[in-house]
Amino acid sequence: MKHIELIELIYKHRDLIDDAFKGEKIKHLPSELIDDVAVFQKVAKQYELSDSYTQFANAMLKRVDANYTFGDYNEEIKLLMKRKSDFLISGEKEILQRIKELVRILYKKIEQRDILINARVNDIVNDNELSIELIIKDARDVNERIEELIEAHAENIKVLGKELRGLDEELDEMLVDIGLDMLPFSENIHLYIKRLSDFILRTEKRKLQNKKISSLFNKISKEADYELKALLLSNHQIYMHTVKERKTGLVKHVPSKMELKKTSFLNLLSCTLKIKKTERRAIVDRPYQVSKTSELKAIRLELIQQDALRDKPQDLYSYILGHAELDKFKEDKLDKSYAFKVYLTVVQNNRENIVLMDEKYNNNNIKVAKWI
Amino acid sequence: MDIAKVFETLSEGKIISANSSQHSDIANMLLTDSFFDEVNELVNQIGYRLNKEGGYFYISKKKKLTAQEQQAFLSKNRDLIVAIAFLRHLYPRIDRGSTVSFVDTVVTYGNAKRDDSSIKDKLTYFSWIRNKDDEKGMMEQLFKHLEDRNVIEKVQNSNTDKYKVLDSINYYLSIVDSIETGEE
């Protein structure tokens, strides 16, 4: 088979190979993918992608192999324990020196591992190229690998912190320093697990969300999105008021009938604003007046004086009140008031002919004036 | 920045996101509880309600919507959900804080359409451009709409290609989450 034919073959079965790459089980496989080229291999009656193809794909996609294991350093620990028993038997200084060297190397490896795990976790969390299925699979794999480390890491700390103590003063000092420096690594392992677990949860939620939003779109396009409509309308008070929003305009709404009633509008307004009561002073402005016919009434003072001169009345006020000239005021009941005005005028004008009787008042409580 | 300015912006029907550069001053003030309460009290008196969700603020109407309002309310939400469905189809992991480039989106759309032509349905449903073959034009419209509705904003005013996804995307995603589709 030529190279171009290989590419064509892979392209022909791209969906199948991609499914297998994402970890799905393949039931029916065309024989050309097993016999002609070893893209797949049979493992315990199941077909899975061959290691060589997986390695090729990972290298091309710049992915770290999901099967990459972070070192647990069991071998180093075993060697340290062996060196310890050798030292206890022989007491050789050279063995002690080797132990110190080995502890230093182990610490450096653990530090290096921490950097590597951190980088791997960052790669996964920040990778935006891989498909959502693949990234979840990667995250799960790495999470498992880190979980496996917890126990091994505890064992490392136990050996470095306890088992190797008491052999030599200088070594003890070194172990204390290393023990302190390793504290953040122990914390980090748990942080990485938490970060990845959160990421997996979040990404799976997003995957479900995408499925839902896609299905919702299908319903919207068929105008069958009853659930969306029911949800929005039954809870509209918690959803954004989206009517007629514009860059320049304010939120608008069509007022209800109740709001349009004058009294309820005033109530709403007085709830919102504090209104001060002001005195209302209407300006009286009457530039034109409708003309009315008015009757002018006058008293002929001369006539009454002449009559009084002739009759010489004993009580001037009663005489004036009974005079025919005052009759025109009777209908308005103004006769007494006009009679008094005439009485005063006549008395004033005819002082020499009138005598005012001291302490003598008539029925109307008016001093009696006598004409002489 | 005072309460009047905050009210003016909210009353334009905008969702204010905490991660927005454009409205960062308003968001910062609303994050203060006492100020939030003050604005809420004000809008309450005229029949609205100020809502605070994870990282975004908006006002809603307390009373029943009129028939005319209902129609507009539904179609606005539908439009945005379709626009976000389009983005999520292209970028399944896009979320608040992500950045999205218009040019990349045009390219990614082209690739995605070869694998799954249903993506074009989302674009054509959304757009009211008559020529349904003007896909770039429709996509420009979609980005403009998302920007107008404060779901995305330009990373820099001078750069018309890169956009930041705002916290308000969660408003629409939470609607999607709340729906029982009966297909899960």
mmCIF file of C-alpha atoms in Angstrom, chain A residues 76-349:
data_model
loop_
_atom_site.group_PDB
_atom_site.id
_atom_site.type_symbol
_atom_site.label_atom_id
_atom_site.label_comp_id
_atom_site.label_asym_id
_atom_site.label_seq_id
_atom_site.Cartn_x
_atom_site.Cartn_y
_atom_site.Cartn_z
ATOM 1 C CA GLU A 76 13.926 4.864 44.579
ATOM 2 C CA ILE A 77 12.213 4.250 47.935
ATOM 3 C CA LYS A 78 13.054 0.558 47.826
ATOM 4 C CA LEU A 79 16.671 1.410 47.066
ATOM 5 C CA LEU A 80 16.804 3.894 49.946
ATOM 6 C CA MET A 81 15.497 1.274 52.393
ATOM 7 C CA LYS A 82 18.048 -1.187 51.131
ATOM 8 C CA ARG A 83 20.857 1.349 51.560
ATOM 9 C CA LYS A 84 19.607 2.052 55.074
ATOM 10 C CA SER A 85 19.842 -1.609 56.137
ATOM 11 C CA ASP A 86 23.272 -1.838 54.461
ATOM 12 C CA PHE A 87 24.424 1.165 56.464
ATOM 13 C CA LEU A 88 23.042 -0.225 59.722
ATOM 14 C CA ILE A 89 25.026 -3.430 59.158
ATOM 15 C CA SER A 90 28.310 -1.984 57.882
ATOM 16 C CA GLY A 91 28.200 1.619 59.169
ATOM 17 C CA GLU A 92 30.206 2.732 56.134
ATOM 18 C CA LYS A 93 30.295 6.484 55.577
ATOM 19 C CA GLU A 94 30.198 5.984 51.822
ATOM 20 C CA ILE A 95 26.779 4.356 52.031
ATOM 21 C CA LEU A 96 25.551 7.339 54.030
ATOM 22 C CA GLN A 97 26.841 9.611 51.299
ATOM 23 C CA ARG A 98 24.923 7.619 48.703
ATOM 24 C CA ILE A 99 21.787 7.828 50.791
ATOM 25 C CA LYS A 100 22.114 11.622 50.909
ATOM 26 C CA GLU A 101 22.662 11.763 47.166
ATOM 27 C CA LEU A 102 19.618 9.570 46.552
ATOM 28 C CA VAL A 103 17.413 11.716 48.846
ATOM 29 C CA ARG A 104 18.481 14.823 46.940
ATOM 30 C CA ILE A 105 17.679 13.189 43.580
ATOM 31 C CA LEU A 106 14.321 11.973 44.864
ATOM 32 C CA TYR A 107 13.399 15.473 46.021
ATOM 33 C CA LYS A 108 14.354 16.955 42.653
ATOM 34 C CA LYS A 109 12.229 14.350 40.877
ATOM 35 C CA ILE A 110 9.238 15.076 43.076
ATOM 36 C CA GLU A 111 9.635 18.800 42.435
ATOM 37 C CA GLN A 112 9.897 18.144 38.704
ATOM 38 C CA ARG A 113 6.783 15.944 38.834
ATOM 39 C CA ASP A 114 4.829 18.729 40.508
ATOM 40 C CA ILE A 115 5.765 21.136 37.693
ATOM 41 C CA LEU A 116 4.784 18.526 35.106
ATOM 42 C CA ILE A 117 1.406 17.790 36.671
ATOM 43 C CA ASN A 118 0.679 21.509 36.970
ATOM 44 C CA ALA A 119 1.509 22.000 33.285
ATOM 45 C CA ARG A 120 -0.657 19.039 32.292
ATOM 46 C CA VAL A 121 -3.621 20.279 34.311
ATOM 47 C CA ASN A 122 -3.222 23.755 32.794
ATOM 48 C CA ASP A 123 -3.033 22.249 29.310
ATOM 49 C CA ILE A 124 -6.291 20.438 29.842
ATOM 50 C CA VAL A 125 -8.168 23.310 31.436
ATOM 51 C CA ASN A 126 -7.025 25.860 28.862
ATOM 52 C CA ASP A 127 -7.210 23.705 25.749
ATOM 53 C CA ASN A 128 -9.852 25.088 23.440
ATOM 54 C CA GLU A 129 -9.022 23.061 20.371
ATOM 55 C CA LEU A 130 -9.936 19.566 21.452
ATOM 56 C CA SER A 131 -13.492 18.373 21.226
ATOM 57 C CA ILE A 132 -15.504 18.372 24.404
ATOM 58 C CA GLU A 133 -15.616 14.556 24.549
ATOM 59 C CA LEU A 134 -11.861 14.191 24.208
ATOM 60 C CA ILE A 135 -11.060 16.799 26.781
ATOM 61 C CA ILE A 136 -13.354 15.152 29.330
ATOM 62 C CA LYS A 137 -11.686 11.824 28.641
ATOM 63 C CA ASP A 138 -8.212 13.343 29.049
ATOM 64 C CA ALA A 139 -9.177 15.104 32.244
ATOM 65 C CA ARG A 140 -10.595 11.872 33.706
ATOM 66 C CA ASP A 141 -7.430 9.942 32.797
ATOM 67 C CA VAL A 142 -5.113 12.507 34.330
ATOM 68 C CA ASN A 143 -7.310 12.748 37.403
ATOM 69 C CA GLU A 144 -7.030 8.995 37.904
ATOM 70 C CA ARG A 145 -3.244 9.124 37.552
ATOM 71 C CA ILE A 146 -2.964 11.861 40.149
ATOM 72 C CA GLU A 147 -5.261 10.021 42.547
ATOM 73 C CA GLU A 148 -2.980 7.016 42.304
ATOM 74 C CA LEU A 149 -0.112 9.244 43.402
ATOM 75 C CA ILE A 150 -1.651 10.201 46.746
ATOM 76 C CA GLU A 151 -0.761 6.929 48.398
ATOM 77 C CA ALA A 152 2.703 6.741 46.842
ATOM 78 C CA HIS A 153 3.373 10.311 47.869
ATOM 79 C CA ALA A 154 2.372 9.561 51.477
ATOM 80 C CA GLU A 155 4.787 6.624 51.411
ATOM 81 C CA ASN A 156 7.594 8.892 50.093
ATOM 82 C CA ILE A 157 6.993 11.366 52.892
ATOM 83 C CA LYS A 158 6.914 8.595 55.493
ATOM 84 C CA VAL A 159 10.299 7.263 54.381
ATOM 85 C CA LEU A 160 11.905 10.685 54.115
ATOM 86 C CA GLY A 161 10.336 11.980 57.320
ATOM 87 C CA LYS A 162 10.605 8.954 59.609
ATOM 88 C CA GLU A 163 12.397 5.864 58.309
ATOM 89 C CA LEU A 164 15.667 7.574 57.420
ATOM 90 C CA ARG A 165 15.857 9.611 60.605
ATOM 91 C CA GLY A 166 18.457 8.976 63.270
ATOM 92 C CA LEU A 167 21.182 7.638 60.969
ATOM 93 C CA ASP A 168 23.247 10.806 60.878
ATOM 94 C CA GLU A 169 22.884 14.350 62.178
ATOM 95 C CA GLU A 170 23.609 16.043 58.865
ATOM 96 C CA LEU A 171 21.180 13.737 57.055
ATOM 97 C CA ASP A 172 18.506 14.510 59.670
ATOM 98 C CA GLU A 173 18.943 18.228 59.085
ATOM 99 C CA MET A 174 18.641 17.733 55.350
ATOM 100 C CA LEU A 175 15.497 15.610 55.807
ATOM 101 C CA VAL A 176 13.857 18.329 57.918
ATOM 102 C CA ASP A 177 14.544 20.923 55.216
ATOM 103 C CA ILE A 178 13.269 18.663 52.458
ATOM 104 C CA GLY A 179 10.226 17.766 54.538
ATOM 105 C CA LEU A 180 9.334 21.465 54.807
ATOM 106 C CA ASP A 181 9.915 22.057 51.094
ATOM 107 C CA MET A 182 7.695 19.104 50.213
ATOM 108 C CA LEU A 183 4.664 20.440 52.124
ATOM 109 C CA PRO A 184 3.356 22.513 49.185
ATOM 110 C CA PHE A 185 3.674 19.507 46.855
ATOM 111 C CA SER A 186 1.418 17.465 49.119
ATOM 112 C CA GLU A 187 -1.146 20.258 49.126
ATOM 113 C CA ASN A 188 -0.811 20.691 45.380
ATOM 114 C CA ILE A 189 -1.763 17.097 44.616
ATOM 115 C CA HIS A 190 -5.122 17.637 46.302
ATOM 116 C CA LEU A 191 -5.541 20.997 44.589
ATOM 117 C CA TYR A 192 -4.898 19.460 41.164
ATOM 118 C CA ILE A 193 -7.497 16.788 41.816
ATOM 119 C CA LYS A 194 -10.025 19.368 42.921
ATOM 120 C CA ARG A 195 -9.282 21.581 39.936
ATOM 121 C CA LEU A 196 -9.664 18.719 37.500
ATOM 122 C CA SER A 197 -12.816 17.399 39.156
ATOM 123 C CA ASP A 198 -14.356 20.883 38.983
ATOM 124 C CA PHE A 199 -13.305 21.146 35.374
ATOM 125 C CA ILE A 200 -14.822 17.754 34.519
ATOM 126 C CA LEU A 201 -18.098 18.690 36.221
ATOM 127 C CA ARG A 202 -18.219 22.042 34.487
ATOM 128 C CA THR A 203 -17.388 20.602 31.089
ATOM 129 C CA GLU A 204 -19.944 17.819 31.418
ATOM 130 C CA LYS A 205 -22.557 20.358 32.386
ATOM 131 C CA ARG A 206 -21.624 22.334 29.282
ATOM 132 C CA LYS A 207 -21.932 19.201 27.152
ATOM 133 C CA LEU A 208 -25.441 18.619 28.468
ATOM 134 C CA GLN A 209 -26.248 22.292 27.980
ATOM 135 C CA ASN A 210 -25.121 22.107 24.339
ATOM 136 C CA LYS A 211 -27.358 19.127 23.757
ATOM 137 C CA LYS A 212 -30.275 20.984 25.295
ATOM 138 C CA ILE A 213 -29.673 24.230 23.425
ATOM 139 C CA SER A 214 -29.446 22.346 20.148
ATOM 140 C CA SER A 215 -32.687 20.518 20.824
ATOM 141 C CA LEU A 216 -34.295 23.803 21.873
ATOM 142 C CA PHE A 217 -33.223 25.383 18.596
ATOM 143 C CA ASN A 218 -34.921 22.575 16.655
ATOM 144 C CA LYS A 219 -38.124 23.267 18.544
ATOM 145 C CA ILE A 220 -37.871 27.018 18.027
ATOM 146 C CA SER A 221 -37.373 26.549 14.295
ATOM 147 C CA LYS A 222 -40.457 24.320 14.131
ATOM 148 C CA GLU A 223 -42.375 26.820 16.255
ATOM 149 C CA ALA A 224 -42.944 24.103 18.844
ATOM 150 C CA ASP A 225 -41.036 25.620 21.744
ATOM 151 C CA TYR A 226 -43.953 25.374 24.172
ATOM 152 C CA GLU A 227 -41.744 24.667 27.172
ATOM 153 C CA LEU A 228 -39.685 27.802 26.579
ATOM 154 C CA LYS A 229 -42.802 29.894 26.166
ATOM 155 C CA ALA A 230 -44.386 28.473 29.317
ATOM 156 C CA LEU A 231 -41.204 28.964 31.320
ATOM 157 C CA LEU A 232 -40.702 32.570 30.250
ATOM 158 C CA LEU A 233 -44.296 33.641 30.648
ATOM 159 C CA SER A 234 -44.881 31.958 33.984
ATOM 160 C CA ASN A 235 -41.776 33.544 35.466
ATOM 161 C CA HIS A 236 -41.642 36.789 33.501
ATOM 162 C CA GLN A 237 -41.117 38.784 36.691
ATOM 163 C CA ILE A 238 -37.691 37.237 37.162
ATOM 164 C CA TYR A 239 -36.653 37.590 33.534
ATOM 165 C CA MET A 240 -35.316 40.689 31.908
ATOM 166 C CA HIS A 241 -37.763 43.212 30.631
ATOM 167 C CA THR A 242 -36.788 43.171 27.009
ATOM 168 C CA VAL A 243 -39.428 45.273 25.384
ATOM 169 C CA LYS A 244 -38.176 47.849 22.918
ATOM 170 C CA GLU A 245 -34.751 48.343 24.383
ATOM 171 C CA ARG A 246 -32.782 50.812 22.345
ATOM 172 C CA LYS A 247 -29.561 52.628 22.860
ATOM 173 C CA THR A 248 -31.375 55.884 23.124
ATOM 174 C CA GLY A 249 -34.749 54.897 24.502
ATOM 175 C CA LEU A 250 -35.915 54.047 27.966
ATOM 176 C CA VAL A 251 -37.776 50.917 28.945
ATOM 177 C CA LYS A 252 -41.281 51.303 27.710
ATOM 178 C CA HIS A 253 -44.419 49.429 28.496
ATOM 179 C CA VAL A 254 -47.987 49.698 27.506
ATOM 180 C CA PRO A 255 -49.950 50.922 30.549
ATOM 181 C CA SER A 256 -52.784 48.721 31.764
ATOM 182 C CA LYS A 257 -56.357 49.950 32.059
ATOM 183 C CA MET A 258 -55.974 50.275 35.801
ATOM 184 C CA GLU A 259 -52.912 52.413 35.408
ATOM 185 C CA LEU A 260 -54.764 54.691 33.026
ATOM 186 C CA LYS A 261 -57.555 55.472 35.511
ATOM 187 C CA LYS A 262 -57.091 58.937 36.872
ATOM 188 C CA THR A 263 -57.343 58.090 40.559
ATOM 189 C CA SER A 264 -55.009 55.104 40.467
ATOM 190 C CA PHE A 265 -52.553 57.100 38.385
ATOM 191 C CA LEU A 266 -52.556 59.810 41.007
ATOM 192 C CA ASN A 267 -52.031 57.181 43.702
ATOM 193 C CA LEU A 268 -49.066 55.732 41.814
ATOM 194 C CA LEU A 269 -47.679 59.174 41.307
ATOM 195 C CA SER A 270 -48.063 60.165 44.941
ATOM 196 C CA CYS A 271 -46.300 56.918 45.975
ATOM 197 C CA THR A 272 -43.358 57.915 43.834
ATOM 198 C CA LEU A 273 -43.186 61.622 44.402
ATOM 199 C CA LYS A 274 -43.603 63.713 47.525
ATOM 200 C CA ILE A 275 -46.080 66.376 46.576
ATOM 201 C CA LYS A 276 -46.282 69.577 48.614
ATOM 202 C CA LYS A 277 -49.723 71.124 48.911
ATOM 203 C CA THR A 278 -49.778 74.640 47.655
ATOM 204 C CA GLU A 279 -52.464 77.291 48.169
ATOM 205 C CA ARG A 280 -54.408 77.898 45.122
ATOM 206 C CA ARG A 281 -55.091 81.486 44.308
ATOM 207 C CA ALA A 282 -57.132 81.984 41.241
ATOM 208 C CA ILE A 283 -56.465 85.214 39.469
ATOM 209 C CA VAL A 284 -59.612 87.178 39.026
ATOM 210 C CA ASP A 285 -59.475 88.633 35.649
ATOM 211 C CA ARG A 286 -62.572 90.211 34.211
ATOM 212 C CA PRO A 287 -61.664 92.506 31.411
ATOM 213 C CA TYR A 288 -65.233 92.847 30.188
ATOM 214 C CA GLN A 289 -68.412 93.110 32.172
ATOM 215 C CA VAL A 290 -71.835 92.441 30.835
ATOM 216 C CA SER A 291 -73.795 95.665 31.139
ATOM 217 C CA LYS A 292 -76.912 95.500 33.287
ATOM 218 C CA THR A 293 -79.777 97.909 33.474
ATOM 219 C CA SER A 294 -79.838 99.301 36.950
ATOM 220 C CA GLU A 295 -82.506 101.392 38.631
ATOM 221 C CA LEU A 296 -81.325 104.537 40.343
ATOM 222 C CA LYS A 297 -83.336 105.589 43.379
ATOM 223 C CA ALA A 298 -83.020 109.036 44.918
ATOM 224 C CA ILE A 299 -84.710 110.938 47.697
ATOM 225 C CA ARG A 300 -85.935 114.440 47.103
ATOM 226 C CA LEU A 301 -84.450 116.012 50.233
ATOM 227 C CA GLU A 302 -85.851 119.487 49.478
ATOM 228 C CA LEU A 303 -89.419 118.138 49.340
ATOM 229 C CA ILE A 304 -89.069 116.496 52.766
ATOM 230 C CA GLN A 305 -87.609 119.704 54.259
ATOM 231 C CA GLN A 306 -90.438 121.779 52.845
ATOM 232 C CA ASP A 307 -93.058 119.323 54.191
ATOM 233 C CA ALA A 308 -91.370 119.312 57.608
ATOM 234 C CA LEU A 309 -91.317 123.110 57.625
ATOM 235 C CA ARG A 310 -95.046 123.096 56.888
ATOM 236 C CA ASP A 311 -96.068 120.215 59.262
ATOM 237 C CA LYS A 312 -93.584 120.911 62.094
ATOM 238 C CA PRO A 313 -93.396 117.272 63.306
ATOM 239 C CA GLN A 314 -92.835 116.423 66.996
ATOM 240 C CA ASP A 315 -90.656 113.385 66.152
ATOM 241 C CA LEU A 316 -88.674 114.095 63.017
ATOM 242 C CA TYR A 317 -87.412 110.505 62.385
ATOM 243 C CA SER A 318 -90.911 108.952 62.599
ATOM 244 C CA TYR A 319 -92.189 111.734 60.306
ATOM 245 C CA ILE A 320 -89.485 111.002 57.692
ATOM 246 C CA LEU A 321 -90.059 107.218 57.929
ATOM 247 C CA GLY A 322 -93.756 107.735 57.276
ATOM 248 C CA HIS A 323 -93.101 110.170 54.374
ATOM 249 C CA ALA A 324 -94.200 109.023 50.917
ATOM 250 C CA GLU A 325 -90.707 109.719 49.577
ATOM 251 C CA LEU A 326 -89.340 106.705 51.567
ATOM 252 C CA ASP A 327 -91.943 104.236 50.237
ATOM 253 C CA LYS A 328 -89.713 103.232 47.257
ATOM 254 C CA PHE A 329 -87.168 101.697 49.654
ATOM 255 C CA LYS A 330 -89.670 99.559 51.506
ATOM 256 C CA GLU A 331 -89.497 96.613 49.099
ATOM 257 C CA ASP A 332 -85.739 96.341 49.685
ATOM 258 C CA LYS A 333 -86.230 96.943 53.405
ATOM 259 C CA LEU A 334 -83.872 99.855 53.194
ATOM 260 C CA ASP A 335 -86.473 102.462 54.306
ATOM 261 C CA LYS A 336 -85.192 102.679 57.931
ATOM 262 C CA SER A 337 -81.589 103.077 56.862
ATOM 263 C CA TYR A 338 -82.424 105.826 54.324
ATOM 264 C CA ALA A 339 -84.817 107.501 56.776
ATOM 265 C CA PHE A 340 -81.925 107.739 59.291
ATOM 266 C CA LYS A 341 -79.596 109.255 56.646
ATOM 267 C CA VAL A 342 -82.294 111.850 55.749
ATOM 268 C CA TYR A 343 -82.945 112.513 59.470
ATOM 269 C CA LEU A 344 -79.235 113.287 60.006
ATOM 270 C CA THR A 345 -79.045 115.530 56.965
ATOM 271 C CA VAL A 346 -82.191 117.450 57.813
ATOM 272 C CA VAL A 347 -81.074 117.951 61.429
ATOM 273 C CA GLN A 348 -77.663 119.131 60.196
ATOM 274 C CA ASN A 349 -79.156 121.573 57.662
#
